[in-house]
mmCIF file of C-alpha atoms in Angstrom:
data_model
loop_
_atom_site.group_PDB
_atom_site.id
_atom_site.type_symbol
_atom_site.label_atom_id
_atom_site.label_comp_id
_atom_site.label_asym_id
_atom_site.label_seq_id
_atom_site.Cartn_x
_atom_site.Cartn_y
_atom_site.Cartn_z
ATOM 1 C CA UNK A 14 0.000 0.000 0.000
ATOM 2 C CA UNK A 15 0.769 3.241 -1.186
ATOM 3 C CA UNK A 16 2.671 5.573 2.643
ATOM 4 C CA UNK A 17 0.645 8.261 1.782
ATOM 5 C CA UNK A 18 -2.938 6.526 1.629
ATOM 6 C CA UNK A 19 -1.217 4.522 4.641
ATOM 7 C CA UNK A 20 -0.659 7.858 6.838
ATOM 8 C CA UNK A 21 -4.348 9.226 5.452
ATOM 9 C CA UNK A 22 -5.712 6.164 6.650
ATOM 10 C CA UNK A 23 -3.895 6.041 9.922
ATOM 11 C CA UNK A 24 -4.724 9.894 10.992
ATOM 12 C CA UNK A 25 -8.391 9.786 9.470
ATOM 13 C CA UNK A 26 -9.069 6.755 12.116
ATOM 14 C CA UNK A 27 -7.647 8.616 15.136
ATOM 15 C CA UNK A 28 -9.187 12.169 14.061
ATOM 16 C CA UNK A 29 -12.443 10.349 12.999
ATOM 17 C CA UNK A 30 -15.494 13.253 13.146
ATOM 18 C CA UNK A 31 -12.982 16.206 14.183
ATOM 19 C CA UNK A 32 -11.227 16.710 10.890
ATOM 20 C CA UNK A 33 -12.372 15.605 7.575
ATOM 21 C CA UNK A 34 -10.942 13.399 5.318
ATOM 22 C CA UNK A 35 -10.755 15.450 2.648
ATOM 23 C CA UNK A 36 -8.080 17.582 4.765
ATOM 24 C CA UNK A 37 -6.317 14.761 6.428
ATOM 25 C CA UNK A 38 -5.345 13.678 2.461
ATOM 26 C CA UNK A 39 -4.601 17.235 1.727
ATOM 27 C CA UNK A 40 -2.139 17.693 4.854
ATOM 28 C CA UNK A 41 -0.636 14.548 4.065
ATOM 29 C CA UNK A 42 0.544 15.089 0.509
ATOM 30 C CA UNK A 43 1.727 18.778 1.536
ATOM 31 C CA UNK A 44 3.961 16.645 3.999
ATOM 32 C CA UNK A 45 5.257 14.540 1.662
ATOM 33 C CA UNK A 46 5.929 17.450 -1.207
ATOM 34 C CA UNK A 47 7.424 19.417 1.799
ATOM 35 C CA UNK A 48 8.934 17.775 3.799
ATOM 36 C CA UNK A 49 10.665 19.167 6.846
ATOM 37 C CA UNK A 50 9.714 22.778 5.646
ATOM 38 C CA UNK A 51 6.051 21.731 5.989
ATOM 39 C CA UNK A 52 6.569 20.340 9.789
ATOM 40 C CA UNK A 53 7.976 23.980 10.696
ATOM 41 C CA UNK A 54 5.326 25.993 9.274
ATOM 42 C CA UNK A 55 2.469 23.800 11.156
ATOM 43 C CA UNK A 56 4.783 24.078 14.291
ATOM 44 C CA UNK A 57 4.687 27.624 13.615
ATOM 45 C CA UNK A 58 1.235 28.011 13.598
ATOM 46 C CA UNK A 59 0.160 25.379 16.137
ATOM 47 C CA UNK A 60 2.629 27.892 18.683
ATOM 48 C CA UNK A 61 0.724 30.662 17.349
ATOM 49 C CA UNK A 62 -2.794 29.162 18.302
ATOM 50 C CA UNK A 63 -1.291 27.803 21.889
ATOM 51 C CA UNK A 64 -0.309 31.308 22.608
ATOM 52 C CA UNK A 65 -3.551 32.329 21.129
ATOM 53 C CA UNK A 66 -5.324 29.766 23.909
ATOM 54 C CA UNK A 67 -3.293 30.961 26.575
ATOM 55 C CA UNK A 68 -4.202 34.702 26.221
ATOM 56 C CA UNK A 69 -7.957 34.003 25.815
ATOM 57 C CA UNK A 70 -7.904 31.434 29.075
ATOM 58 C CA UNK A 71 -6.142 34.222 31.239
ATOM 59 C CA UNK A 72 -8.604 37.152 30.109
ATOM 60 C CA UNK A 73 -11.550 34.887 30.893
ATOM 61 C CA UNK A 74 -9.350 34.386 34.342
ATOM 62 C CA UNK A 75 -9.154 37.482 34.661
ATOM 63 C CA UNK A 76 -12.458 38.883 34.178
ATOM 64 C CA UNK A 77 -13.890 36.419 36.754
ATOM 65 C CA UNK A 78 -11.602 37.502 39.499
ATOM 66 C CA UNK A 79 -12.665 41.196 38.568
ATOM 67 C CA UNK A 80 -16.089 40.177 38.518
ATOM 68 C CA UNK A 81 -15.772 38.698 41.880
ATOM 69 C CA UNK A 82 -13.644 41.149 43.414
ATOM 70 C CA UNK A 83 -16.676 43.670 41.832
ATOM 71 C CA UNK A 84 -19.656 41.679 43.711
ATOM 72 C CA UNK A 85 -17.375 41.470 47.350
ATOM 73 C CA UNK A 86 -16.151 44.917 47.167
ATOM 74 C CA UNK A 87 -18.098 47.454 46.859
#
């Protein structure tokens, strides 16, 4: 069998109703045509949304302590 239809296969099983198929094939070939380039630009971006997560979670954090420090302060 063919690596790439192997690795489709593989990640469409564990990521089965998250991510389509359609763009498990599609990120699959652009890792094969790029290689190591294509790793660092999805590292790149994955870092990007993590820090993305990580500001949202602490202003949410945040605005609950205000919001509590609002109600038992007056």
């Amino acid at each position: 069998m063919d690596p790439k239809k192997m690795l489709s296969k593989e990640i469409s099983n564990k990521v089965r109703g998250q991510i389509s198929e359609e763009i498990v094939t599609e990120t699959v070939n652009q890792f094969f045509k790029q290689g190591n380039a294509f790793i660092l630009l999805e590292l790149i971006n994955l870092r990007s949304e993590f820090k993305s997560l990580k500001n949202e979670l602490q202003n949410k954090t945040e605005n609950k302590h205000n919001s509590l420090h609002k109600l038992l302060v007056p």
